[in-house]
Structures are given as C-alpha cells and as structure tokens.
Short mmCIF file of N, CA and C in Angstrom, two decimals:
data_model
loop_
_atom_site.label_atom_id
_atom_site.label_comp_id
_atom_site.label_asym_id
_atom_site.label_seq_id
_atom_site.Cartn_x
_atom_site.Cartn_y
_atom_site.Cartn_z
N UNK H 1 74.86 139.06 125.18
CA UNK H 1 74.29 138.14 124.07
C UNK H 1 75.43 137.50 123.30
N UNK H 2 75.29 136.35 123.05
CA UNK H 2 76.32 135.57 122.38
C UNK H 2 75.69 135.07 121.01
N UNK H 3 76.50 135.05 119.97
CA UNK H 3 76.15 134.31 118.66
C UNK H 3 77.39 133.76 118.01
N UNK H 4 77.25 132.36 117.82
CA UNK H 4 78.44 131.60 117.15
C UNK H 4 78.28 131.61 115.73
N UNK H 5 79.58 131.52 115.14
CA UNK H 5 79.65 131.45 113.65
C UNK H 5 80.57 130.24 113.19
N UNK H 6 80.21 129.66 112.11
CA UNK H 6 81.04 128.66 111.62
C UNK H 6 81.52 129.21 110.09
N UNK H 7 82.77 129.35 109.90
CA UNK H 7 83.23 129.85 108.68
C UNK H 7 82.56 131.06 108.22
N UNK H 8 82.34 132.04 109.20
CA UNK H 8 81.74 133.28 108.90
C UNK H 8 80.04 133.27 108.85
N UNK H 9 79.54 132.08 108.95
CA UNK H 9 78.04 132.00 108.77
C UNK H 9 77.49 131.70 110.25
N UNK H 10 76.45 132.47 110.53
CA UNK H 10 75.80 132.39 111.79
C UNK H 10 75.32 131.00 111.97
N UNK H 11 75.39 130.41 113.15
CA UNK H 11 74.92 129.17 113.48
C UNK H 11 73.63 129.41 114.30
N UNK H 12 72.46 129.10 113.59
CA UNK H 12 71.05 129.47 114.36
C UNK H 12 70.96 128.70 115.68
N UNK H 13 70.40 129.47 116.60
CA UNK H 13 70.18 128.86 117.99
C UNK H 13 71.38 128.75 118.82
N UNK H 14 72.54 129.13 118.42
CA UNK H 14 73.81 128.94 119.14
C UNK H 14 74.08 130.36 119.93
N UNK H 15 73.50 130.62 121.17
CA UNK H 15 73.50 131.86 121.79
C UNK H 15 73.99 131.70 123.16
N UNK H 16 74.98 130.81 123.40
CA UNK H 16 75.45 130.69 124.77
C UNK H 16 76.95 130.95 124.79
N UNK H 17 77.52 130.96 125.99
CA UNK H 17 79.11 131.26 126.06
C UNK H 17 79.83 130.00 125.61
N UNK H 18 79.21 128.97 125.50
CA UNK H 18 79.96 127.65 124.91
C UNK H 18 79.23 127.16 123.93
N UNK H 19 79.90 126.38 122.94
CA UNK H 19 79.46 125.75 121.85
C UNK H 19 79.72 124.25 121.93
N UNK H 20 78.80 123.40 121.87
CA UNK H 20 79.15 121.94 121.70
C UNK H 20 78.71 121.52 120.36
N UNK H 21 79.61 120.81 119.65
CA UNK H 21 79.37 120.19 118.35
C UNK H 21 79.37 118.68 118.51
N UNK H 22 78.19 118.14 118.21
CA UNK H 22 78.05 116.67 118.55
C UNK H 22 77.89 115.95 117.00
N UNK H 23 78.12 114.62 117.10
CA UNK H 23 78.04 113.75 115.97
C UNK H 23 78.87 114.45 114.79
N UNK H 24 80.03 114.68 115.02
CA UNK H 24 80.95 115.40 114.07
C UNK H 24 80.99 114.76 112.67
N UNK H 25 80.92 115.59 111.80
CA UNK H 25 81.17 115.13 110.37
C UNK H 25 82.18 115.92 109.72
N UNK H 26 82.62 115.48 108.57
CA UNK H 26 83.69 116.31 107.91
C UNK H 26 83.48 117.75 107.72
N UNK H 27 82.25 118.03 107.31
CA UNK H 27 81.75 119.47 106.99
C UNK H 27 81.84 120.34 108.29
N UNK H 28 81.99 119.79 109.50
CA UNK H 28 82.15 120.57 110.86
C UNK H 28 83.56 121.13 110.87
N UNK H 29 84.47 120.71 110.04
CA UNK H 29 85.83 121.24 109.97
C UNK H 29 85.64 122.73 109.65
N UNK H 30 86.50 123.61 110.17
CA UNK H 30 86.55 124.96 109.84
C UNK H 30 86.81 125.87 111.05
N UNK H 31 86.54 127.17 110.93
CA UNK H 31 86.82 128.33 111.92
C UNK H 31 85.62 128.56 112.59
N UNK H 32 85.68 128.63 113.93
CA UNK H 32 84.56 129.03 114.70
C UNK H 32 84.94 130.39 115.51
N UNK H 33 83.93 131.30 115.50
CA UNK H 33 84.09 132.46 116.31
C UNK H 33 82.77 132.73 117.03
N UNK H 34 82.90 133.59 118.04
CA UNK H 34 81.69 133.98 118.79
C UNK H 34 81.59 135.52 118.81
N UNK H 35 80.49 136.04 118.61
CA UNK H 35 80.35 137.55 118.76
C UNK H 35 79.59 137.67 120.14
N UNK H 36 80.14 138.54 120.93
CA UNK H 36 79.60 138.90 122.29
C UNK H 36 79.14 140.35 122.17
N UNK H 37 77.83 140.56 122.64
CA UNK H 37 77.33 141.92 122.63
C UNK H 37 76.80 142.39 123.95
N UNK H 38 76.81 143.51 124.15
CA UNK H 38 76.15 144.23 125.26
C UNK H 38 75.46 145.52 124.79
N UNK H 39 74.89 146.26 125.70
CA UNK H 39 74.22 147.59 125.18
C UNK H 39 75.35 148.56 124.66
N UNK H 40 76.60 148.40 125.06
CA UNK H 40 77.60 149.31 124.61
C UNK H 40 78.48 148.97 123.45
N UNK H 41 78.85 147.74 123.31
CA UNK H 41 79.68 147.31 122.41
C UNK H 41 79.54 145.89 121.78
N UNK H 42 80.18 145.56 120.64
CA UNK H 42 80.03 144.09 120.12
C UNK H 42 81.63 143.83 119.86
N UNK H 43 81.99 142.61 120.45
CA UNK H 43 83.34 142.20 120.06
C UNK H 43 83.18 140.85 119.46
N UNK H 44 84.24 140.39 118.80
CA UNK H 44 84.31 138.97 118.08
C UNK H 44 85.61 138.49 118.63
N UNK H 45 85.44 137.10 118.88
CA UNK H 45 86.58 136.27 119.46
C UNK H 45 87.55 135.96 118.32
N UNK H 46 88.59 135.53 118.67
CA UNK H 46 89.56 135.11 117.60
C UNK H 46 89.12 133.77 117.14
N UNK H 47 89.59 133.38 115.90
CA UNK H 47 89.08 132.11 115.32
C UNK H 47 89.66 130.89 116.01
N UNK H 48 88.88 129.99 116.18
CA UNK H 48 89.20 128.67 116.61
C UNK H 48 89.10 127.65 115.70
N UNK H 49 90.03 126.97 115.32
CA UNK H 49 89.96 125.90 114.25
C UNK H 49 89.65 124.52 114.72
N UNK H 50 88.67 123.91 114.02
CA UNK H 50 88.26 122.60 114.22
C UNK H 50 88.58 121.77 113.09
N UNK H 51 89.59 120.74 113.32
CA UNK H 51 89.87 119.84 112.26
C UNK H 51 89.23 118.46 112.54
N UNK H 52 88.42 118.00 111.65
CA UNK H 52 87.85 116.62 111.72
C UNK H 52 88.74 115.59 111.12
N UNK H 53 89.19 114.62 111.88
CA UNK H 53 90.11 113.67 111.47
C UNK H 53 89.36 112.29 111.26
N UNK H 54 89.78 111.45 110.45
CA UNK H 54 89.14 110.18 110.34
C UNK H 54 90.13 109.02 110.75
N UNK H 55 89.52 108.04 111.30
CA UNK H 55 90.39 106.89 111.75
C UNK H 55 91.00 106.13 110.40
N UNK H 56 92.00 105.34 110.60
CA UNK H 56 92.67 104.79 109.42
C UNK H 56 91.62 103.56 109.08
N UNK H 57 91.58 103.26 107.65
CA UNK H 57 90.87 102.20 107.16
C UNK H 57 91.86 101.53 106.15
N UNK H 58 91.93 100.09 106.38
CA UNK H 58 92.63 99.24 105.42
C UNK H 58 91.75 98.94 104.19
N UNK H 59 92.02 99.41 103.07
CA UNK H 59 91.24 99.09 101.98
C UNK H 59 91.56 97.81 101.30
N UNK H 60 92.89 97.46 101.12
CA UNK H 60 93.22 96.20 100.52
C UNK H 60 94.72 95.93 100.75
N UNK H 61 95.01 94.61 100.67
CA UNK H 61 96.37 94.21 100.59
C UNK H 61 96.66 93.49 99.26
N UNK H 62 97.70 93.75 98.53
CA UNK H 62 97.91 93.00 97.37
C UNK H 62 99.40 92.77 97.39
N UNK H 63 99.65 91.55 96.54
CA UNK H 63 101.06 91.07 96.42
C UNK H 63 101.48 91.81 95.14
N UNK H 64 102.71 92.28 95.24
CA UNK H 64 103.47 93.01 94.08
C UNK H 64 104.50 92.01 93.54
N UNK H 65 104.67 91.92 92.27
CA UNK H 65 103.67 92.55 91.27
C UNK H 65 102.33 91.94 91.41
N UNK H 66 101.31 92.61 91.05
CA UNK H 66 100.03 92.11 91.12
C UNK H 66 99.63 90.93 90.29
N UNK H 67 99.29 89.86 90.85
CA UNK H 67 98.98 88.65 90.11
C UNK H 67 97.58 88.24 90.46
N UNK H 68 96.82 88.42 89.44
CA UNK H 68 95.37 88.16 89.54
C UNK H 68 95.08 86.72 90.00
N UNK H 69 95.90 85.77 89.72
CA UNK H 69 95.60 84.32 89.98
C UNK H 69 95.94 84.14 91.47
N UNK H 70 96.57 85.07 92.17
CA UNK H 70 96.91 84.85 93.55
C UNK H 70 96.43 86.03 94.47
N UNK H 71 94.97 86.01 94.60
CA UNK H 71 94.37 87.09 95.31
C UNK H 71 94.80 86.93 96.79
N UNK H 72 94.97 88.02 97.57
CA UNK H 72 95.21 87.98 98.91
C UNK H 72 94.33 87.12 99.84
N UNK H 73 92.93 87.15 99.44
CA UNK H 73 92.03 86.46 100.25
C UNK H 73 92.35 84.91 100.37
N UNK H 74 92.87 84.36 99.23
CA UNK H 74 93.17 82.98 99.23
C UNK H 74 94.64 82.76 99.57
N UNK H 75 95.29 83.64 99.82
CA UNK H 75 96.82 83.48 100.10
C UNK H 75 97.75 83.72 99.08
N UNK H 76 98.98 83.79 99.35
CA UNK H 76 100.08 83.94 98.28
C UNK H 76 100.93 82.76 98.25
N UNK H 77 101.30 82.21 97.16
CA UNK H 77 102.28 81.06 97.03
C UNK H 77 103.58 81.70 96.40
N UNK H 78 104.64 81.38 96.98
CA UNK H 78 105.94 81.89 96.69
C UNK H 78 107.02 80.90 96.58
N UNK H 79 107.77 80.75 95.63
CA UNK H 79 108.84 79.88 95.52
C UNK H 79 109.96 80.11 96.49
N UNK H 80 110.47 79.02 97.09
CA UNK H 80 111.67 79.24 97.95
C UNK H 80 112.71 79.94 97.26
N UNK H 81 113.26 80.91 97.90
CA UNK H 81 114.40 81.78 97.37
C UNK H 81 113.96 82.95 96.53
N UNK H 82 112.68 83.05 96.22
CA UNK H 82 112.13 84.23 95.52
C UNK H 82 111.96 85.51 96.51
N UNK H 83 111.88 86.66 96.00
CA UNK H 83 111.36 87.81 96.77
C UNK H 83 109.89 87.96 96.56
N UNK H 84 109.29 88.43 97.64
CA UNK H 84 107.90 88.86 97.47
C UNK H 84 107.51 90.21 98.26
N UNK H 85 106.60 90.90 97.78
CA UNK H 85 106.26 92.11 98.45
C UNK H 85 104.77 92.24 98.64
N UNK H 86 104.27 92.48 99.84
CA UNK H 86 102.86 92.82 100.21
C UNK H 86 102.73 94.27 100.18
N UNK H 87 101.67 94.73 99.65
CA UNK H 87 101.44 96.34 99.84
C UNK H 87 100.09 96.52 100.36
N UNK H 88 99.89 97.48 101.18
CA UNK H 88 98.49 97.81 101.86
C UNK H 88 98.10 99.26 101.33
N UNK H 89 96.88 99.31 101.09
CA UNK H 89 96.31 100.62 100.64
C UNK H 89 95.48 101.07 101.93
N UNK H 90 95.82 102.18 102.52
CA UNK H 90 95.07 102.53 103.73
C UNK H 90 94.68 104.14 103.53
N UNK H 91 93.53 104.39 104.12
CA UNK H 91 93.21 105.73 104.10
C UNK H 91 92.90 106.29 105.47
N UNK H 92 92.89 107.54 105.73
CA UNK H 92 92.48 108.16 107.04
C UNK H 92 93.40 109.38 107.22
N UNK H 93 92.97 110.15 108.34
CA UNK H 93 93.90 111.39 108.47
C UNK H 93 95.29 110.96 108.95
N UNK H 94 96.18 111.90 108.45
CA UNK H 94 97.63 111.58 108.82
C UNK H 94 98.01 112.13 110.16
N UNK H 95 99.17 111.95 110.56
CA UNK H 95 100.14 110.92 109.88
C UNK H 95 99.62 109.43 110.26
N UNK H 96 99.95 108.73 109.30
CA UNK H 96 99.57 107.24 109.29
C UNK H 96 100.83 106.38 109.55
N UNK H 97 100.61 105.50 110.66
CA UNK H 97 101.97 104.64 110.91
C UNK H 97 101.61 103.24 110.60
N UNK H 98 102.44 102.42 110.00
CA UNK H 98 102.16 101.10 109.56
C UNK H 98 103.17 100.16 110.52
N UNK H 99 102.60 98.92 110.80
CA UNK H 99 103.51 97.85 111.45
C UNK H 99 102.96 96.62 110.85
N UNK H 100 103.95 95.73 110.32
CA UNK H 100 103.55 94.43 109.83
C UNK H 100 103.74 93.34 110.91
N UNK H 101 102.94 92.43 110.69
CA UNK H 101 103.04 91.15 111.72
C UNK H 101 103.06 89.88 111.08
N UNK H 102 103.75 88.95 111.53
CA UNK H 102 103.65 87.47 111.02
C UNK H 102 103.18 86.74 112.22
N UNK H 103 102.13 86.00 111.98
CA UNK H 103 101.60 85.18 113.02
C UNK H 103 101.47 85.91 114.35
N UNK H 104 101.15 87.16 114.32
CA UNK H 104 100.87 87.98 115.63
C UNK H 104 102.14 88.47 116.14
N UNK H 105 103.22 88.28 115.58
CA UNK H 105 104.48 88.80 116.10
C UNK H 105 105.01 89.89 115.04
N UNK H 106 105.57 90.99 115.68
CA UNK H 106 106.06 92.14 114.89
C UNK H 106 107.23 91.71 113.90
N UNK H 107 107.09 92.06 112.65
CA UNK H 107 108.15 91.84 111.63
C UNK H 107 109.05 93.08 111.65
N UNK H 108 110.28 92.87 112.41
CA UNK H 108 111.12 93.94 112.65
C UNK H 108 111.55 94.77 111.53
N UNK H 109 111.54 96.13 111.40
CA UNK H 109 111.98 96.89 110.24
C UNK H 109 110.97 97.03 109.22
N UNK H 110 109.73 96.37 109.38
CA UNK H 110 108.83 96.46 108.27
C UNK H 110 107.57 97.37 108.79
N UNK H 111 107.80 98.64 108.70
CA UNK H 111 106.69 99.60 109.18
C UNK H 111 106.44 100.66 108.19
N UNK H 112 106.27 100.16 106.95
CA UNK H 112 105.85 101.08 105.87
C UNK H 112 104.66 100.45 105.15
N UNK H 113 104.12 101.02 104.05
CA UNK H 113 102.99 100.49 103.24
C UNK H 113 103.41 99.26 102.66
N UNK H 114 104.68 98.90 102.38
CA UNK H 114 105.06 97.59 101.80
C UNK H 114 105.80 96.80 102.79
N UNK H 115 105.59 95.49 102.69
CA UNK H 115 106.32 94.37 103.36
C UNK H 115 107.25 93.73 102.36
N UNK H 116 108.56 93.73 102.60
CA UNK H 116 109.56 93.14 101.57
C UNK H 116 110.03 92.01 102.19
N UNK H 117 109.79 90.85 101.51
CA UNK H 117 110.37 89.49 102.01
C UNK H 117 111.43 89.06 100.84
N UNK H 118 112.74 89.24 101.25
CA UNK H 118 113.66 88.94 100.18
C UNK H 118 114.20 87.51 100.48
N UNK H 119 114.46 86.79 99.22
CA UNK H 119 114.94 85.45 99.20
C UNK H 119 114.20 84.60 100.35
N UNK H 120 112.82 84.36 100.18
CA UNK H 120 112.09 83.74 101.30
C UNK H 120 112.66 82.27 101.49
N UNK H 121 112.52 82.01 102.77
CA UNK H 121 112.84 80.68 103.25
C UNK H 121 111.48 79.94 103.75
N UNK H 122 111.46 78.73 104.00
CA UNK H 122 110.35 78.05 104.59
C UNK H 122 109.75 78.81 105.87
N UNK H 123 110.73 79.29 106.62
CA UNK H 123 110.25 80.03 107.74
C UNK H 123 109.40 81.29 107.55
N UNK H 124 109.57 81.78 106.36
CA UNK H 124 108.75 82.97 105.95
C UNK H 124 107.19 82.64 105.74
N UNK H 125 106.83 81.34 105.79
CA UNK H 125 105.43 80.96 105.46
C UNK H 125 104.64 81.44 106.80
N UNK H 126 103.40 81.87 106.51
CA UNK H 126 102.75 82.22 107.68
C UNK H 126 101.47 83.21 107.30
N UNK H 127 100.88 83.79 108.47
CA UNK H 127 99.73 84.64 108.20
C UNK H 127 100.21 86.03 108.50
N UNK H 128 100.20 86.98 107.56
CA UNK H 128 100.64 88.35 107.68
C UNK H 128 99.50 89.29 107.92
N UNK H 129 99.62 90.20 108.70
CA UNK H 129 98.63 91.38 108.92
C UNK H 129 99.54 92.68 109.12
N UNK H 130 98.90 93.69 108.89
CA UNK H 130 99.31 95.00 108.98
C UNK H 130 98.38 95.87 109.90
N UNK H 131 98.95 96.66 110.93
CA UNK H 131 98.19 97.46 111.77
C UNK H 131 98.44 98.83 111.18
N UNK H 132 97.49 99.63 111.03
CA UNK H 132 97.52 101.00 110.51
C UNK H 132 96.91 101.81 111.57
N UNK H 133 97.70 102.98 111.92
CA UNK H 133 97.43 103.68 113.14
C UNK H 133 97.66 105.25 112.68
N UNK H 134 96.64 106.01 113.30
CA UNK H 134 96.88 107.48 113.38
C UNK H 134 96.32 108.01 114.73
N UNK H 135 96.35 109.34 114.81
CA UNK H 135 96.00 109.90 116.11
C UNK H 135 94.67 109.62 116.53
N UNK H 136 93.83 109.14 115.63
CA UNK H 136 92.34 108.81 115.97
C UNK H 136 92.13 107.46 116.38
N UNK H 137 92.90 106.49 115.89
CA UNK H 137 92.63 105.07 116.32
C UNK H 137 93.58 104.13 115.52
N UNK H 138 93.33 102.88 115.48
CA UNK H 138 94.12 101.94 114.75
C UNK H 138 93.20 100.86 114.13
N UNK H 139 93.65 100.14 113.12
CA UNK H 139 92.82 99.00 112.67
C UNK H 139 93.90 98.05 112.10
N UNK H 140 93.50 96.75 112.23
CA UNK H 140 94.38 95.64 111.80
C UNK H 140 93.72 95.04 110.68
N UNK H 141 94.50 94.74 109.63
CA UNK H 141 94.02 94.10 108.35
C UNK H 141 93.63 92.57 108.51
N UNK H 142 92.77 91.96 107.71
CA UNK H 142 92.59 90.65 107.78
C UNK H 142 93.87 89.85 107.41
N UNK H 143 94.14 88.69 107.80
CA UNK H 143 95.39 88.07 107.48
C UNK H 143 95.55 87.69 106.06
N UNK H 144 96.69 87.70 105.54
CA UNK H 144 97.06 87.29 104.29
C UNK H 144 98.06 86.14 104.48
N UNK H 145 97.80 84.92 103.84
CA UNK H 145 98.61 83.78 104.05
C UNK H 145 99.65 83.73 103.01
N UNK H 146 101.02 83.65 103.38
CA UNK H 146 102.14 83.42 102.43
C UNK H 146 102.58 81.94 102.78
N UNK H 147 102.59 81.29 101.57
CA UNK H 147 103.01 79.84 101.55
C UNK H 147 104.17 79.77 100.72
N UNK H 148 105.38 79.32 101.49
CA UNK H 148 106.57 79.17 100.53
C UNK H 148 106.57 77.66 100.11
N UNK H 149 106.68 77.60 98.85
CA UNK H 149 106.74 76.42 98.18
C UNK H 149 108.20 75.87 97.81
N UNK H 150 108.60 74.73 97.98
CA UNK H 150 109.79 74.11 97.50
C UNK H 150 109.66 73.90 95.98
N UNK H 151 110.63 74.28 95.18
CA UNK H 151 110.52 73.87 93.67
C UNK H 151 110.78 72.39 93.65
N UNK H 152 110.36 71.71 92.56
CA UNK H 152 110.52 70.24 92.42
C UNK H 152 111.87 70.04 92.06
N UNK H 153 112.47 69.07 92.67
CA UNK H 153 113.78 68.61 92.32
C UNK H 153 113.80 67.03 92.18
N UNK H 154 114.34 66.54 91.07
CA UNK H 154 114.55 65.22 90.93
C UNK H 154 115.70 64.76 91.79
N UNK H 155 115.36 63.92 92.67
CA UNK H 155 116.43 63.28 93.60
C UNK H 155 117.03 62.09 93.22
N UNK H 156 116.17 61.32 92.34
CA UNK H 156 116.72 60.07 91.71
C UNK H 156 116.26 60.02 90.27
N UNK H 157 117.13 59.94 89.39
CA UNK H 157 116.80 59.97 87.92
C UNK H 157 116.58 58.49 87.54
N UNK H 158 115.89 58.22 86.38
CA UNK H 158 115.87 56.93 86.02
C UNK H 158 117.15 56.47 85.27
N UNK H 159 117.50 55.25 85.49
CA UNK H 159 118.75 54.69 84.96
C UNK H 159 118.66 54.01 83.61
N UNK H 160 119.65 53.99 82.77
CA UNK H 160 119.73 53.26 81.56
C UNK H 160 119.57 51.76 81.87
N UNK H 161 118.88 50.99 81.00
CA UNK H 161 118.79 49.61 81.25
C UNK H 161 118.99 48.89 79.79
N UNK H 162 119.57 47.81 80.05
CA UNK H 162 119.62 46.75 78.83
C UNK H 162 118.75 45.55 79.14
N UNK H 163 117.68 45.41 78.39
CA UNK H 163 116.76 44.31 78.71
C UNK H 163 116.56 43.42 77.50
N UNK H 164 116.34 42.24 77.70
CA UNK H 164 116.13 41.35 76.48
C UNK H 164 114.83 41.47 75.92
N UNK H 165 114.71 41.00 74.64
CA UNK H 165 113.49 41.02 73.98
C UNK H 165 112.37 40.35 74.66
N UNK H 166 111.18 40.88 74.64
CA UNK H 166 110.00 40.40 75.27
C UNK H 166 110.01 40.38 76.80
N UNK H 167 110.98 41.10 77.36
CA UNK H 167 111.07 41.06 78.81
C UNK H 167 110.44 42.47 79.22
N UNK H 168 110.43 42.71 80.53
CA UNK H 168 109.82 43.87 81.15
C UNK H 168 111.02 44.91 81.51
N UNK H 169 110.78 46.14 81.34
CA UNK H 169 111.69 47.13 81.86
C UNK H 169 110.88 48.06 82.95
N UNK H 170 111.51 48.19 83.99
CA UNK H 170 111.10 49.03 85.06
C UNK H 170 111.89 50.20 85.29
N UNK H 171 111.25 51.36 85.32
CA UNK H 171 111.98 52.72 85.57
C UNK H 171 111.24 53.40 86.51
N UNK H 172 112.07 54.15 87.30
CA UNK H 172 111.51 54.95 88.45
C UNK H 172 112.25 56.19 88.62
N UNK H 173 111.60 57.29 89.16
CA UNK H 173 112.14 58.44 89.46
C UNK H 173 111.71 58.93 90.82
N UNK H 174 112.47 59.65 91.50
CA UNK H 174 112.04 60.27 92.78
C UNK H 174 112.14 61.71 92.75
N UNK H 175 111.27 62.52 93.31
CA UNK H 175 111.23 63.86 93.40
C UNK H 175 110.93 64.34 94.72
N UNK H 176 111.33 65.44 94.99
CA UNK H 176 110.98 66.28 96.33
C UNK H 176 110.53 67.64 95.93
N UNK H 177 109.74 68.29 96.87
CA UNK H 177 109.19 69.66 96.55
C UNK H 177 107.77 69.74 97.13
N UNK H 178 107.27 70.90 97.05
CA UNK H 178 105.90 71.02 97.50
C UNK H 178 104.93 70.35 96.65
N UNK H 179 104.25 69.44 97.33
CA UNK H 179 103.09 68.70 96.57
C UNK H 179 101.80 69.40 96.41
N UNK H 180 100.91 68.71 95.67
CA UNK H 180 101.13 67.39 95.17
C UNK H 180 102.12 67.52 93.84
N UNK H 181 102.80 66.44 93.72
CA UNK H 181 103.68 66.31 92.61
C UNK H 181 102.98 65.39 91.52
N UNK H 182 103.01 65.83 90.33
CA UNK H 182 102.51 65.02 89.18
C UNK H 182 103.58 64.55 88.33
N UNK H 183 103.44 63.35 87.74
CA UNK H 183 104.46 62.76 86.93
C UNK H 183 103.94 62.50 85.50
N UNK H 184 104.77 62.67 84.45
CA UNK H 184 104.38 62.46 83.12
C UNK H 184 105.67 61.79 82.50
N UNK H 185 105.49 60.52 82.06
CA UNK H 185 106.56 59.87 81.43
C UNK H 185 106.44 60.11 79.97
N UNK H 186 107.75 60.18 79.19
CA UNK H 186 107.68 60.36 77.76
C UNK H 186 108.52 59.34 77.05
N UNK H 187 108.15 59.01 75.93
CA UNK H 187 108.99 58.21 75.06
C UNK H 187 109.27 58.73 73.80
N UNK H 188 110.59 58.95 73.49
CA UNK H 188 111.07 59.77 72.23
C UNK H 188 110.29 61.04 72.11
N UNK H 189 110.22 61.81 73.20
CA UNK H 189 109.63 63.03 73.27
C UNK H 189 108.20 63.23 73.32
N UNK H 190 107.43 61.92 73.27
CA UNK H 190 105.90 62.06 73.20
C UNK H 190 105.40 61.59 74.58
N UNK H 191 104.36 62.15 75.10
CA UNK H 191 103.86 61.73 76.32
C UNK H 191 103.18 60.35 76.30
N UNK H 192 103.47 59.57 77.33
CA UNK H 192 102.95 58.20 77.36
C UNK H 192 101.60 58.26 78.15
N UNK H 193 100.56 57.63 77.73
CA UNK H 193 99.22 57.53 78.38
C UNK H 193 99.34 56.97 79.77
N UNK H 194 98.49 57.46 80.76
CA UNK H 194 98.40 56.76 81.97
C UNK H 194 99.30 57.37 83.04
#
C-alpha cells in the first residue's frame, strides 16, 4: 500500500507507486514523500523537493531619471550628446538574464536591467526592446522608441542694417536642428506679434 504526502500532509486518493502533479501552481512547491506499507512493516521515502518556477514577465520600461512627460509608450526624446538610461522591471524565478536590442539587433555589452546610452548620436535613434530570460522561458518587451534630437543652432544671424527714413528693413535668420523650429522676433526685448 502506498500513501503520498505533501509537506507532511496526506494527499487524499494518492495511493500508487507514482505521483503526477498536474496544472502546477505555486502552492504545489514543497516536499513530497511516500509511505509504503505491507503486513510486516511501514517505510517512508526520503523527501523529494518540488520547486515551482514562474516564467519572466516584463512589467515596465522607464527612462531614467523618470520623466512623466516622456512615457515609454510614446517614446523618448533625447538631445544629441546627452546620456540616457532605460530601465526594465521584470519578475519571475531566477536567475534572470537580460539582453537589450536596438531595431532587432543585439546591443553589445548591455545585458543588465538598465540600458545606458552615453553621449547619444543620431545613430542611437531607434526602437529598443529587452529580452528577459530564465530557466522557464523568455519574453521580449514591447519596443520603446528613442529619438535623438539635434539642438537648435543659429547658422546665420541677422545682420546690422542702416536704412533710410520711411524705407523697409528686411532681416532674416537661419537655424538648424530637429524640427519643427519656431521663430519669435523681438524689438528692444519685447516680442513682436505675428
């Protein structure tokens, strides 16, 4: 006669030489033993441990420092030359392994919970994902778009002019940078309309 136990508690109806646990849940973790009886004696097996592991789950990716106006779902805007960091929060049974990707390609040396991009260049723009893996499985995050913006630079300044009374003066400026670029002219420190 056989009788199986889970953490010292008899498992009703489990009276065979083998035990199958189906639809595993976290509470199935623990120690299992079987008691074997005949007319002469009763012996108990050594404990067999069952550990229930959970697959990894990516909970969220955030830009550090956290900036509420730049949520990951809508992407991240970073100025050319700045540093930026993406951080992933993942859960699951350990050990957990991380690998970051840009546009589907491995980002070399970036295999932790954070992705560090130092002094970004235009080439750093793209869609970033992270794959989180443990012995049970792996999952890839939705993409977070990083857009590197060029700061505005005036490439041609207005020039001084000497114009006769009741004549017209024309001034212009040229600027480069990530658009759209807006212009506001000032006269003696006050904004001009239009």
